[in-house]
Amino acid sequence: MALQSLDRHGLLRLRARMQASPCVLWLTVFLPLAALYLLTLRTNPMDMSADPSAVTPTAWELAHHWTPRLPASLEPFGYHNDWLIPSGTGQLVSNREPGLVFLAAPFYWLCSAAGVGNVIPASAAAALLTAAAAATLSLVARRFVSAEVAAVAALIAGTATTTWAVSGTALWPHGPDQLYLAVSMAGTASGSFAVSGIALAAAILTRPPLAIVAAVTGIWESLARRRWSPALTIGACAAAGLVVLLSYSRTYWSGGLDSQYAAAGGGFVRPFFDLGPAAVGRFAVNILGTFLSPGRGVLWGAPFLLVLAPGLRPAWRVAPPWVRSAALGGALYLIVQLKGNRFSGGDRFWSYRYPLETLTLLFPLLVIAWNEWACRTPRRRGAFFALVWLSVALQAIGALCFRGPYAGKPWLPLDLVAALIGPRSVVACILLVVGFFGAGLVYRRCSRRGCEAVDSGPTAAAPGD
């Protein structure tokens, strides 16, 4: 009894401190997620896609010799990485975005003993940046719900989506993107458009299609506030980011925005304005696959979103302008991504990755959807937490157990099968069983007891605020 009382008092003190201090709230989310991500890093380039592993040699060279160009004689990994492209006589350079290279370089400078093919510093950077992204989302959610609910929401975002199994395990662009977008939303919500613009400029340097988010945010905020300063401030910062990107591209890839792929042989980005029957058909397949394919579908990897989806309409009605602009920007970004590329996103990763930026931008609207719809009845709450439980189990399988083989067939659940029969099959099977049976227990407990909704705290601001 004394121990239970001590635990209860400790939780009450933590709750009170989170309510009073944004820093405590941020750390409450960051510290456990950072520890979790660091424990599940991808540290073998043979278990990684060419995308994150290609960041490593250029970042290493930048940290040690102040140039992203790598002598061809130092090409690492023991195999040719297609994303290491010629750049000058006898030199190579990664075709990964400069934002990723410059993020990883300080970690290779700090870990000076790491070799040119050592991916651990880059993966550690991904883990810490992704944990920071989820922690910053808790500050965004705090505008609509209590600090306790905001922390839970951020922890769900960090463990029940591929934020864990993709962003937190290797240096894809998604983890840094999620951090920049979270900072941008926090800046926009508080009226700090310079902060928002700088964050979006950094996002453009990491993933250029996110320029559409900067355009939507600036225009929407200017219309909502009836003044030009948001559009001008955010636009100027985004333009500066594009200038830096184009300068880097011209210097190291000898071309424009798409030169990183053209130099690597092309064929990865299709003409955006191609509206022929074949292109429209591919686009429709990409949309369906993004949501429904067993291997890459969001609703397969994060089924709890099914419970929040009906609440999006009532959430939109009460959402402030910055929440609406973030959601619209996220939707348009995904449309641009799916129109110009394949939905599967390649191989050597778990579940989905392209929708991560969109889910991050939808996060505040999803939190409001919880408030406005999902938490209103015991059955809805039970279904939500049951599917969260299952989602966390699925992401744990991806982060802990899945190391191939990589079938490259997104319309079949072959990656899950590979995890269940692979070297860590026992752990994967236990996680899957715990996921399904635990989900059933969570649903029964929540729906029977009622799972009284936690105090929501602040309500959503009126659209005109």
Short mmCIF file of C-alpha atoms in Angstrom, two decimals:
data_model
loop_
_atom_site.label_atom_id
_atom_site.label_comp_id
_atom_site.label_asym_id
_atom_site.label_seq_id
_atom_site.Cartn_x
_atom_site.Cartn_y
_atom_site.Cartn_z
CA MET A 1 0.00 0.00 0.00
CA ALA A 2 2.80 2.40 0.88
CA LEU A 3 4.51 1.71 -2.46
CA GLN A 4 1.26 2.26 -4.37
CA SER A 5 0.69 5.51 -2.49
CA LEU A 6 4.23 6.64 -3.29
CA ASP A 7 3.75 5.83 -7.00
CA ARG A 8 0.43 7.66 -7.05
CA HIS A 9 1.92 10.74 -5.40
CA GLY A 10 4.87 10.63 -7.82
CA LEU A 11 2.53 10.54 -10.82
CA LEU A 12 0.48 13.40 -9.40
CA ARG A 13 3.63 15.47 -8.93
CA LEU A 14 4.77 14.72 -12.48
CA ARG A 15 1.34 15.64 -13.82
CA ALA A 16 1.39 18.94 -11.92
CA ARG A 17 4.90 19.73 -13.19
CA MET A 18 3.91 18.94 -16.78
CA GLN A 19 0.93 21.26 -16.46
CA ALA A 20 3.12 24.05 -15.12
CA SER A 21 6.21 23.68 -17.30
CA PRO A 22 6.41 23.08 -21.08
CA CYS A 23 10.03 22.01 -20.58
CA VAL A 24 9.00 19.21 -18.21
CA LEU A 25 6.29 18.12 -20.65
CA TRP A 26 8.82 18.09 -23.52
CA LEU A 27 11.34 16.05 -21.53
CA THR A 28 8.66 13.64 -20.33
CA VAL A 29 8.13 12.63 -23.95
CA PHE A 30 11.65 13.04 -25.26
CA LEU A 31 13.61 10.99 -22.73
CA PRO A 32 11.74 7.66 -22.96
CA LEU A 33 11.43 7.88 -26.75
CA ALA A 34 15.10 8.76 -27.19
CA ALA A 35 16.06 5.74 -25.06
CA LEU A 36 13.69 3.48 -27.02
CA TYR A 37 14.94 4.67 -30.41
CA LEU A 38 18.60 4.40 -29.43
CA LEU A 39 18.02 0.81 -28.34
CA THR A 40 16.49 -0.11 -31.70
CA LEU A 41 18.87 1.64 -34.13
CA ARG A 42 19.73 0.20 -37.50
CA THR A 43 23.51 -0.20 -37.30
CA ASN A 44 24.25 -2.50 -40.24
CA PRO A 45 24.15 -0.86 -43.69
CA MET A 46 23.21 -4.24 -45.17
CA ASP A 47 19.95 -4.01 -43.17
CA MET A 48 19.21 -0.50 -44.42
CA SER A 49 17.89 1.08 -47.56
CA ALA A 50 20.38 2.83 -49.81
CA ASP A 51 18.70 6.14 -48.89
CA PRO A 52 19.89 6.56 -45.28
CA SER A 53 23.16 4.68 -45.76
CA ALA A 54 24.12 7.03 -48.62
CA VAL A 55 24.12 9.97 -46.18
CA THR A 56 26.96 8.46 -44.16
CA PRO A 57 30.07 8.81 -46.41
CA THR A 58 29.30 12.37 -47.50
CA ALA A 59 28.55 13.45 -43.92
CA TRP A 60 31.76 11.76 -42.75
CA GLU A 61 33.81 13.55 -45.41
CA LEU A 62 32.18 16.88 -44.52
CA ALA A 63 32.94 16.38 -40.84
CA HIS A 64 36.59 15.46 -41.45
CA HIS A 65 37.60 17.39 -44.58
CA TRP A 66 34.96 20.14 -44.92
CA THR A 67 33.69 18.94 -48.27
CA PRO A 68 30.83 16.57 -49.17
CA ARG A 69 32.87 15.07 -52.02
CA LEU A 70 34.37 11.69 -51.24
CA PRO A 71 37.36 10.14 -53.06
CA ALA A 72 36.07 7.19 -55.07
CA SER A 73 38.79 5.05 -53.50
CA LEU A 74 37.03 5.39 -50.13
CA GLU A 75 33.63 4.15 -51.30
CA PRO A 76 32.33 2.19 -48.29
CA PHE A 77 30.04 -0.78 -47.55
CA GLY A 78 31.69 -3.30 -49.89
CA TYR A 79 29.00 -2.77 -52.53
CA HIS A 80 28.03 0.04 -54.85
CA ASN A 81 25.38 2.36 -53.48
CA ASP A 82 23.44 3.85 -56.39
CA TRP A 83 22.95 7.10 -54.47
CA LEU A 84 26.70 7.78 -54.38
CA ILE A 85 27.11 9.57 -57.70
CA PRO A 86 30.12 10.98 -59.61
CA SER A 87 31.01 14.55 -58.72
CA GLY A 88 34.27 15.67 -60.25
CA THR A 89 37.22 13.57 -61.34
CA GLY A 90 37.63 10.51 -59.14
CA GLN A 91 35.13 11.75 -56.59
CA LEU A 92 31.70 10.75 -55.35
CA VAL A 93 28.95 12.62 -53.53
CA SER A 94 25.73 11.47 -51.97
CA ASN A 95 22.59 12.48 -53.80
CA ARG A 96 20.79 12.76 -50.45
CA GLU A 97 19.47 16.20 -49.59
CA PRO A 98 21.93 18.68 -48.03
CA GLY A 99 19.74 19.02 -44.96
CA LEU A 100 20.44 15.39 -44.05
CA VAL A 101 24.16 15.63 -44.77
CA PHE A 102 24.63 18.74 -42.64
CA LEU A 103 22.58 17.20 -39.81
CA ALA A 104 24.69 14.05 -39.70
CA ALA A 105 28.09 15.77 -40.06
CA PRO A 106 28.28 17.05 -36.43
CA PHE A 107 27.65 13.51 -35.17
CA TYR A 108 30.57 12.22 -37.26
CA TRP A 109 32.71 15.07 -35.96
CA LEU A 110 31.84 14.15 -32.38
CA CYS A 111 32.41 10.43 -33.08
CA SER A 112 35.75 10.98 -34.79
CA ALA A 113 36.70 7.31 -34.48
CA ALA A 114 33.76 6.22 -36.62
CA GLY A 115 34.80 5.11 -40.09
CA VAL A 116 33.47 6.30 -43.43
CA GLY A 117 31.03 3.39 -43.61
CA ASN A 118 29.89 3.49 -40.00
CA VAL A 119 26.17 4.33 -39.99
CA ILE A 120 25.77 4.46 -36.19
CA PRO A 121 26.33 8.24 -35.76
CA ALA A 122 23.78 9.01 -38.49
CA SER A 123 21.27 6.57 -37.00
CA ALA A 124 21.81 8.09 -33.55
CA ALA A 125 21.09 11.50 -35.05
CA ALA A 126 17.85 10.12 -36.45
CA ALA A 127 16.85 8.71 -33.07
CA LEU A 128 17.43 11.95 -31.18
CA LEU A 129 15.84 14.18 -33.80
CA THR A 130 12.78 11.95 -34.05
CA ALA A 131 12.35 11.86 -30.28
CA ALA A 132 12.60 15.66 -30.29
CA ALA A 133 9.92 15.77 -32.99
CA ALA A 134 7.46 13.75 -30.89
CA ALA A 135 8.27 15.84 -27.81
CA THR A 136 7.58 19.05 -29.74
CA LEU A 137 4.25 17.62 -30.89
CA SER A 138 3.27 17.37 -27.22
CA LEU A 139 3.65 21.16 -26.97
CA VAL A 140 1.44 21.52 -30.04
CA ALA A 141 -1.22 19.23 -28.52
CA ARG A 142 -1.06 21.14 -25.24
CA ARG A 143 -3.03 23.93 -26.90
CA PHE A 144 -6.11 21.70 -27.04
CA VAL A 145 -5.81 19.18 -24.22
CA SER A 146 -4.29 18.83 -20.78
CA ALA A 147 -0.55 18.25 -20.44
CA GLU A 148 -1.18 14.63 -19.47
CA VAL A 149 -3.27 13.93 -22.56
CA ALA A 150 -0.76 15.85 -24.73
CA ALA A 151 2.07 13.63 -23.46
CA VAL A 152 0.04 10.47 -24.16
CA ALA A 153 -0.85 11.72 -27.64
CA ALA A 154 2.79 12.44 -28.45
CA LEU A 155 3.91 9.05 -27.10
CA ILE A 156 1.27 7.38 -29.28
CA ALA A 157 2.57 9.30 -32.30
CA GLY A 158 6.10 8.19 -31.42
CA THR A 159 5.40 4.48 -30.88
CA ALA A 160 2.20 3.53 -32.74
CA THR A 161 3.31 4.83 -36.14
CA THR A 162 6.41 4.27 -38.25
CA THR A 163 7.86 7.30 -36.52
CA TRP A 164 9.46 4.56 -34.43
CA ALA A 165 10.23 1.82 -36.96
CA VAL A 166 11.35 4.16 -39.79
CA SER A 167 12.19 7.68 -38.59
CA GLY A 168 13.71 6.59 -35.28
CA THR A 169 15.93 3.80 -36.58
CA ALA A 170 17.86 5.32 -39.52
CA LEU A 171 18.49 8.76 -41.02
CA TRP A 172 15.69 8.99 -43.52
CA PRO A 173 14.46 12.54 -44.18
CA HIS A 174 11.25 11.81 -42.27
CA GLY A 175 12.53 12.23 -38.70
CA PRO A 176 14.09 15.66 -39.30
CA ASP A 177 11.03 16.62 -41.37
CA GLN A 178 8.75 15.74 -38.49
CA LEU A 179 10.79 17.90 -36.13
CA TYR A 180 10.81 20.89 -38.48
CA LEU A 181 7.08 20.60 -39.16
CA ALA A 182 6.30 20.34 -35.45
CA VAL A 183 8.39 23.47 -34.77
CA SER A 184 6.69 25.21 -37.68
CA MET A 185 3.22 24.45 -36.31
CA ALA A 186 4.23 25.62 -32.84
CA GLY A 187 5.59 28.84 -34.34
CA THR A 188 2.53 29.46 -36.49
CA ALA A 189 0.18 28.80 -33.55
CA SER A 190 1.97 31.40 -31.42
CA GLY A 191 2.23 33.94 -34.26
CA SER A 192 6.02 33.52 -34.58
CA PHE A 193 6.12 33.39 -38.35
CA ALA A 194 9.89 33.80 -38.53
CA VAL A 195 10.27 30.63 -36.46
CA SER A 196 7.76 28.86 -38.68
CA GLY A 197 9.48 30.07 -41.85
CA ILE A 198 12.96 29.04 -40.72
CA ALA A 199 11.68 25.59 -39.75
CA LEU A 200 9.99 25.18 -43.13
CA ALA A 201 13.16 26.33 -44.92
CA ALA A 202 15.06 23.59 -43.07
CA ALA A 203 12.34 21.12 -44.10
CA ILE A 204 12.77 22.12 -47.75
CA LEU A 205 16.51 21.45 -47.49
CA THR A 206 15.64 17.99 -46.19
CA ARG A 207 12.68 17.19 -48.46
CA PRO A 208 12.05 19.74 -51.26
CA PRO A 209 8.34 18.89 -51.91
CA LEU A 210 7.57 20.34 -48.47
CA ALA A 211 7.76 23.75 -50.15
CA ILE A 212 4.03 23.24 -50.79
CA VAL A 213 3.48 23.29 -47.01
CA ALA A 214 5.28 26.62 -46.72
CA ALA A 215 3.12 28.10 -49.50
CA VAL A 216 -0.14 26.89 -47.96
CA THR A 217 0.84 28.02 -44.46
CA GLY A 218 1.88 31.51 -45.51
CA ILE A 219 -1.11 32.17 -47.75
CA TRP A 220 -3.67 30.71 -45.33
CA GLU A 221 -2.36 32.65 -42.34
CA SER A 222 -2.30 35.88 -44.31
CA LEU A 223 -5.90 35.39 -45.40
CA ALA A 224 -7.02 34.44 -41.89
CA ARG A 225 -5.25 37.40 -40.27
CA ARG A 226 -5.95 39.82 -43.13
CA ARG A 227 -2.37 41.00 -43.39
CA TRP A 228 0.54 40.15 -45.66
CA SER A 229 3.26 39.67 -43.05
CA PRO A 230 2.78 35.89 -42.53
CA ALA A 231 3.02 35.14 -46.26
CA LEU A 232 5.98 37.48 -46.74
CA THR A 233 7.91 36.18 -43.72
CA ILE A 234 7.32 32.50 -44.38
CA GLY A 235 7.77 32.99 -48.14
CA ALA A 236 11.10 34.77 -47.71
CA CYS A 237 12.45 32.02 -45.45
CA ALA A 238 11.21 29.27 -47.78
CA ALA A 239 12.72 31.05 -50.79
CA ALA A 240 16.06 31.25 -48.98
CA GLY A 241 15.89 27.51 -48.35
CA LEU A 242 15.19 26.86 -52.03
CA VAL A 243 18.12 29.08 -53.06
CA VAL A 244 20.48 27.13 -50.80
CA LEU A 245 19.12 23.84 -52.16
CA LEU A 246 19.54 24.92 -55.78
CA SER A 247 23.04 26.22 -55.10
CA TYR A 248 24.04 22.91 -53.53
CA SER A 249 22.41 21.04 -56.40
CA ARG A 250 24.24 23.06 -59.04
CA THR A 251 27.58 22.67 -57.27
CA TYR A 252 27.46 18.96 -56.47
CA TRP A 253 24.77 17.43 -58.71
CA SER A 254 25.19 19.71 -61.77
CA GLY A 255 21.52 20.54 -62.15
CA GLY A 256 18.22 21.64 -60.65
CA LEU A 257 15.79 20.21 -58.12
CA ASP A 258 15.58 16.81 -59.81
CA SER A 259 19.26 16.52 -60.67
CA GLN A 260 19.99 14.25 -57.72
CA TYR A 261 17.89 11.57 -59.44
CA ALA A 262 18.90 12.43 -62.99
CA ALA A 263 22.54 12.00 -62.05
CA ALA A 264 21.77 8.60 -60.54
CA GLY A 265 20.13 7.34 -63.70
CA GLY A 266 16.64 8.85 -63.41
CA GLY A 267 13.40 6.95 -63.63
CA PHE A 268 12.33 7.65 -60.06
CA VAL A 269 10.35 10.87 -60.45
CA ARG A 270 7.63 11.04 -63.11
CA PRO A 271 6.39 14.26 -64.79
CA PHE A 272 3.96 15.86 -62.35
CA PHE A 273 1.72 17.36 -65.02
CA ASP A 274 1.35 14.15 -67.01
CA LEU A 275 -2.45 13.63 -67.02
CA GLY A 276 -2.58 10.77 -69.49
CA PRO A 277 -4.64 7.64 -68.70
CA ALA A 278 -1.60 5.68 -67.57
CA ALA A 279 -0.43 8.47 -65.26
CA VAL A 280 -3.88 8.93 -63.73
CA GLY A 281 -4.15 5.17 -63.24
CA ARG A 282 -0.79 5.07 -61.45
CA PHE A 283 -1.89 7.99 -59.27
CA ALA A 284 -5.10 6.17 -58.28
CA VAL A 285 -3.13 3.04 -57.44
CA ASN A 286 -0.70 5.13 -55.37
CA ILE A 287 -3.55 6.62 -53.35
CA LEU A 288 -5.17 3.24 -52.71
CA GLY A 289 -1.84 1.65 -51.87
CA THR A 290 -0.89 4.38 -49.44
CA PHE A 291 -3.96 3.63 -47.35
CA LEU A 292 -4.86 0.01 -48.02
CA SER A 293 -1.89 -2.08 -49.18
CA PRO A 294 -0.88 -4.69 -46.55
CA GLY A 295 2.81 -3.92 -46.95
CA ARG A 296 2.76 -0.11 -47.14
CA GLY A 297 -0.74 0.95 -46.10
CA VAL A 298 -1.16 3.50 -43.30
CA LEU A 299 -4.35 1.84 -42.07
CA TRP A 300 -2.51 -1.47 -41.73
CA GLY A 301 0.45 0.01 -39.88
CA ALA A 302 -1.55 2.47 -37.73
CA PRO A 303 -5.11 1.06 -37.48
CA PHE A 304 -6.04 3.38 -34.59
CA LEU A 305 -6.47 6.11 -37.21
CA LEU A 306 -9.71 4.37 -38.22
CA VAL A 307 -11.28 5.49 -34.94
CA LEU A 308 -10.15 9.09 -35.35
CA ALA A 309 -11.19 9.42 -38.99
CA PRO A 310 -14.93 10.01 -38.33
CA GLY A 311 -13.97 12.84 -35.99
CA LEU A 312 -12.08 14.81 -38.62
CA ARG A 313 -15.18 16.62 -39.85
CA PRO A 314 -16.30 17.93 -36.42
CA ALA A 315 -12.66 18.67 -35.63
CA TRP A 316 -12.33 20.79 -38.78
CA ARG A 317 -15.34 22.88 -37.76
CA VAL A 318 -13.72 24.02 -34.51
CA ALA A 319 -10.05 23.98 -35.58
CA PRO A 320 -8.14 27.30 -35.66
CA PRO A 321 -6.69 28.46 -39.00
CA TRP A 322 -3.17 27.16 -38.37
CA VAL A 323 -4.49 23.64 -37.77
CA ARG A 324 -6.46 23.77 -41.01
CA SER A 325 -3.52 25.10 -43.01
CA ALA A 326 -1.24 22.38 -41.61
CA ALA A 327 -3.75 19.67 -42.53
CA LEU A 328 -4.29 21.06 -46.01
CA GLY A 329 -0.55 21.46 -46.56
CA GLY A 330 -0.01 17.87 -45.46
CA ALA A 331 -2.68 16.58 -47.83
CA LEU A 332 -1.28 18.54 -50.79
CA TYR A 333 2.25 17.40 -50.00
CA LEU A 334 1.13 13.78 -50.10
CA ILE A 335 -0.68 14.36 -53.41
CA VAL A 336 2.49 15.83 -54.90
CA GLN A 337 4.53 12.91 -53.56
CA LEU A 338 2.14 10.27 -54.89
CA LYS A 339 1.71 11.94 -58.27
CA GLY A 340 5.43 12.02 -58.91
CA ASN A 341 6.57 8.74 -57.40
CA ARG A 342 5.53 5.21 -56.44
CA PHE A 343 3.69 4.78 -53.16
CA SER A 344 5.83 1.89 -51.94
CA GLY A 345 8.87 4.09 -51.29
CA GLY A 346 11.40 1.37 -52.08
CA ASP A 347 12.40 -1.42 -49.73
CA ARG A 348 14.48 -2.29 -46.67
CA PHE A 349 12.16 -0.56 -44.23
CA TRP A 350 9.03 -1.49 -42.30
CA SER A 351 5.50 -0.57 -43.35
CA TYR A 352 4.94 2.97 -44.74
CA ARG A 353 7.13 6.09 -44.85
CA TYR A 354 5.85 8.69 -47.34
CA PRO A 355 2.76 9.60 -45.24
CA LEU A 356 4.80 10.42 -42.12
CA GLU A 357 5.04 14.13 -42.90
CA THR A 358 1.31 14.25 -43.61
CA LEU A 359 0.49 12.48 -40.34
CA THR A 360 2.68 14.97 -38.50
CA LEU A 361 0.84 17.90 -40.06
CA LEU A 362 -2.49 16.22 -39.28
CA PHE A 363 -1.50 15.64 -35.65
CA PRO A 364 -3.26 18.70 -34.14
CA LEU A 365 -6.43 17.99 -36.14
CA LEU A 366 -6.33 14.37 -34.95
CA VAL A 367 -5.99 15.53 -31.35
CA ILE A 368 -9.07 17.70 -31.80
CA ALA A 369 -10.84 14.72 -33.43
CA TRP A 370 -10.16 12.77 -30.24
CA ASN A 371 -11.73 15.58 -28.21
CA GLU A 372 -14.70 16.10 -30.50
CA TRP A 373 -15.56 12.49 -31.35
CA ALA A 374 -13.43 9.55 -30.30
CA CYS A 375 -13.47 10.15 -26.53
CA ARG A 376 -17.22 10.79 -26.33
CA THR A 377 -18.36 7.19 -25.74
CA PRO A 378 -16.82 4.19 -23.92
CA ARG A 379 -16.87 2.02 -27.03
CA ARG A 380 -15.04 4.57 -29.12
CA ARG A 381 -12.43 5.05 -26.43
CA GLY A 382 -12.09 1.30 -26.03
CA ALA A 383 -11.67 0.79 -29.78
CA PHE A 384 -9.11 3.58 -29.97
CA PHE A 385 -6.86 2.33 -27.18
CA ALA A 386 -7.21 -1.28 -28.33
CA LEU A 387 -6.01 -0.36 -31.81
CA VAL A 388 -3.23 1.80 -30.34
CA TRP A 389 -2.06 -1.28 -28.44
CA LEU A 390 -2.09 -3.33 -31.63
CA SER A 391 -0.31 -0.56 -33.57
CA VAL A 392 2.50 -0.38 -31.01
CA ALA A 393 2.93 -4.16 -31.22
CA LEU A 394 3.16 -3.99 -35.02
CA GLN A 395 5.74 -1.20 -34.89
CA ALA A 396 7.73 -3.11 -32.28
CA ILE A 397 7.89 -6.08 -34.67
CA GLY A 398 9.25 -3.78 -37.37
CA ALA A 399 11.80 -2.08 -35.13
CA LEU A 400 13.00 -5.17 -33.26
CA CYS A 401 12.53 -8.15 -35.54
CA PHE A 402 12.32 -7.28 -39.23
CA ARG A 403 15.61 -7.49 -41.11
CA GLY A 404 14.45 -8.94 -44.43
CA PRO A 405 14.25 -10.61 -46.82
CA TYR A 406 12.72 -7.66 -48.65
CA ALA A 407 10.11 -8.91 -51.05
CA GLY A 408 9.29 -5.57 -52.71
CA LYS A 409 5.61 -6.55 -53.11
CA PRO A 410 3.57 -3.98 -51.15
CA TRP A 411 0.21 -5.57 -51.97
CA LEU A 412 1.14 -8.69 -49.98
CA PRO A 413 1.97 -8.86 -46.23
CA LEU A 414 5.27 -10.57 -46.97
CA ASP A 415 7.33 -8.37 -44.64
CA LEU A 416 5.19 -9.45 -41.68
CA VAL A 417 5.56 -13.08 -42.75
CA ALA A 418 9.33 -12.63 -43.02
CA ALA A 419 9.45 -11.20 -39.48
CA LEU A 420 7.36 -14.07 -38.11
CA ILE A 421 9.62 -16.76 -39.62
CA GLY A 422 12.94 -14.91 -39.53
CA PRO A 423 15.87 -15.05 -37.07
CA ARG A 424 13.84 -13.25 -34.40
CA SER A 425 10.64 -15.13 -35.10
CA VAL A 426 9.98 -16.02 -31.46
CA VAL A 427 9.98 -12.38 -30.40
CA ALA A 428 7.90 -11.36 -33.41
CA CYS A 429 5.28 -14.06 -32.73
CA ILE A 430 5.09 -13.11 -29.06
CA LEU A 431 4.63 -9.45 -29.97
CA LEU A 432 1.89 -10.27 -32.47
CA VAL A 433 0.02 -12.49 -29.99
CA VAL A 434 0.37 -9.91 -27.23
CA GLY A 435 -0.81 -7.26 -29.68
CA PHE A 436 -4.01 -9.05 -30.65
CA PHE A 437 -4.92 -10.48 -27.25
CA GLY A 438 -3.89 -7.30 -25.45
CA ALA A 439 -6.06 -5.26 -27.82
CA GLY A 440 -9.04 -7.41 -26.92
CA LEU A 441 -8.42 -7.01 -23.19
CA VAL A 442 -7.95 -3.25 -23.53
CA TYR A 443 -11.20 -2.91 -25.44
CA ARG A 444 -13.19 -4.95 -22.93
CA ARG A 445 -11.75 -3.11 -19.96
CA CYS A 446 -12.24 0.35 -21.42
CA SER A 447 -15.71 -0.27 -22.80
CA ARG A 448 -16.96 -1.88 -19.58
CA ARG A 449 -15.45 0.53 -17.08
CA GLY A 450 -16.18 3.50 -19.29
CA CYS A 451 -12.57 4.70 -19.25
CA GLU A 452 -13.60 8.12 -18.05
CA ALA A 453 -12.07 10.69 -20.36
CA VAL A 454 -9.13 12.52 -18.86
CA ASP A 455 -9.62 16.21 -18.31
CA SER A 456 -9.10 17.68 -21.74
CA GLY A 457 -7.80 21.02 -20.59
CA PRO A 458 -7.95 23.91 -23.05
CA THR A 459 -10.46 23.60 -25.85
CA ALA A 460 -9.74 24.30 -29.49
CA ALA A 461 -9.55 27.94 -30.36
CA ALA A 462 -12.28 29.41 -32.47
CA PRO A 463 -11.53 29.61 -36.18
CA GLY A 464 -11.06 33.32 -36.01
CA ASP A 465 -8.51 33.26 -33.19
#
